[in-house]
Amino acid sequence: MEDNTWNRELKQGWFKMNTGVAAINSFCWGVGVIIRDPEGAVLAAETTHIQCGNDSSVAEAMGIRFGIRLAIDLLFLQLEIESDSLEVISCIHKGAKDPSPPISLIARDCISLSGQLHGARFIHTRRQGNIAAHQLAKFACSQSADLVWIEEVPSCISSSILADVLAFSNQ
């Protein structure tokens, strides 16, 4: 079966964090982070802006780092970290020994920050499995300030979250 939605089952006590980025202009990116429980319910979401030039992989790595900090701040300490950037997830899996210095430096930060968690798994997903986070990142591009939702689904992604939960419950 093709992985078109958020659908990976989590162990009890674990949370899933999805991150996405979207370009605002040639040096600024919107970031969307969503943290969910094992049933797919949104526990937290946040948007921000980052400046990192026009390298999408650097933006994705910075988005993951931003999301890990959010999870630590909110005490979601057993975390499955999911991104659709194969380059960044592969770099993290290789211990940040990537030939691209900016990505490997940020990946090292991600690995170091994840040491503050009780458990962390970095997982690559297809873009179709990361739709809500990408939509949230696109929404961030239209906002002038960072936004945070706690135990609330941002209205801009509510239909994607509902579709994910329905697809997950039908498996």
XYZ file of C-alpha atoms in Angstrom:
171
model
C 0.000 0.000 0.000
C 1.338 3.452 -0.906
C 2.143 5.791 1.966
C -0.036 8.812 1.141
C -0.834 10.044 4.636
C 0.515 10.152 8.138
C 0.104 6.521 9.093
C 2.975 5.059 11.079
C 1.893 3.507 14.342
C 3.742 4.729 17.433
C 4.597 2.948 20.641
C 2.707 4.098 23.714
C 4.460 7.075 25.301
C 6.038 8.131 22.013
C 5.111 11.177 19.943
C 5.566 11.966 16.273
C 6.967 15.246 15.049
C 6.652 16.227 11.398
C 8.449 19.245 9.983
C 8.096 21.044 6.689
C 9.517 24.137 5.039
C 8.359 26.422 2.250
C 10.281 29.219 0.540
C 9.157 32.777 1.213
C 11.856 34.308 -1.012
C 15.432 33.520 -2.037
C 16.784 33.572 1.527
C 13.834 33.177 3.904
C 11.729 30.098 4.642
C 8.530 29.337 6.538
C 8.716 26.378 8.922
C 5.830 24.234 10.157
C 6.128 21.741 13.022
C 3.394 19.364 14.186
C 3.619 17.033 17.195
C 1.031 14.237 17.494
C 0.164 11.436 19.877
C -0.068 7.743 18.863
C -3.676 8.202 17.683
C -2.729 11.109 15.417
C -4.204 13.877 17.584
C -2.337 17.180 17.346
C -0.747 18.064 20.686
C 1.277 21.038 19.488
C 2.075 22.958 16.329
C 4.284 25.940 15.628
C 5.316 28.141 12.734
C 8.363 30.346 12.372
C 10.623 31.940 9.774
C 14.277 31.093 9.192
C 16.907 32.760 7.046
C 19.332 30.399 5.370
C 19.689 31.213 1.695
C 18.160 29.237 -1.130
C 19.253 25.729 -0.051
C 16.127 23.711 0.770
C 18.136 21.002 2.558
C 19.655 23.561 4.931
C 16.145 24.910 5.563
C 14.844 21.364 6.226
C 17.688 20.691 8.677
C 17.016 23.966 10.484
C 13.313 23.096 10.602
C 14.084 19.767 12.269
C 16.332 21.503 14.803
C 13.567 24.031 15.524
C 11.062 21.206 16.015
C 13.299 19.282 18.403
C 13.654 22.407 20.536
C 9.852 22.750 20.614
C 9.457 19.114 21.676
C 12.025 19.528 24.452
C 10.370 22.743 25.676
C 6.981 20.987 25.809
C 8.436 17.795 27.369
C 7.607 15.445 24.496
C 10.676 13.394 25.318
C 10.182 10.198 23.262
C 10.028 11.418 19.724
C 9.822 10.007 16.227
C 11.118 12.826 14.041
C 9.838 12.656 10.484
C 10.892 14.714 7.467
C 10.523 14.364 3.721
C 14.130 15.497 3.205
C 16.035 12.303 2.454
C 19.310 14.236 2.299
C 18.949 15.584 5.843
C 17.668 12.346 7.410
C 20.490 10.409 5.702
C 23.039 12.908 7.002
C 21.711 12.467 10.550
C 21.791 8.673 10.196
C 25.426 8.880 9.040
C 26.339 10.800 12.212
C 26.432 14.161 10.422
C 29.413 13.115 8.284
C 27.981 14.676 5.141
C 30.210 16.437 2.605
C 27.919 19.487 2.757
C 29.224 21.498 5.732
C 26.087 23.555 6.465
C 23.852 20.487 6.555
C 26.288 18.406 8.592
C 26.730 21.186 11.163
C 22.981 21.545 11.645
C 22.573 17.746 11.658
C 25.141 17.599 14.492
C 23.013 20.119 16.395
C 19.952 17.904 15.812
C 21.805 14.845 17.091
C 23.087 16.770 20.113
C 19.650 18.193 20.939
C 18.055 14.760 20.561
C 20.380 13.633 23.359
C 18.118 15.616 25.698
C 15.243 13.326 24.743
C 14.610 9.937 26.369
C 14.315 8.424 22.906
C 14.579 9.708 19.343
C 14.200 8.152 15.907
C 14.823 10.086 12.695
C 12.668 8.804 9.845
C 12.307 9.773 6.203
C 8.784 9.934 4.794
C 7.487 10.691 1.341
C 6.112 14.168 0.719
C 2.606 12.616 0.739
C 3.172 11.544 4.348
C 4.145 15.081 5.344
C 1.338 17.096 3.780
C 0.058 18.779 6.959
C 3.532 19.989 8.002
C 4.173 21.335 4.512
C 0.812 23.140 4.493
C 1.646 24.646 7.882
C 5.009 25.837 6.513
C 3.232 27.476 3.563
C 0.874 29.151 6.039
C 3.924 30.429 7.972
C 5.036 32.235 4.807
C 1.937 34.442 4.979
C 2.381 35.348 8.645
C 4.543 38.091 10.104
C 4.921 36.483 13.544
C 5.616 33.038 14.954
C 2.466 31.158 15.988
C 1.990 28.326 18.510
C -0.971 25.999 19.039
C -1.199 23.733 22.081
C -3.757 20.898 21.953
C -5.423 22.703 19.073
C -5.378 22.032 15.338
C -4.463 25.065 13.241
C -7.432 25.749 10.970
C -5.187 25.903 7.895
C -4.353 22.183 8.260
C -7.551 20.811 9.831
C -8.701 19.011 6.675
C -5.285 17.341 6.234
C -5.208 16.256 9.876
C -8.724 14.827 9.593
C -7.797 12.934 6.416
C -4.687 11.536 8.127
C -6.604 10.375 11.193
C -9.370 8.795 9.080
C -6.848 6.997 6.858
C -4.911 5.803 9.913
C -8.040 4.517 11.655
C -9.113 2.600 8.520
C -5.882 0.597 8.333
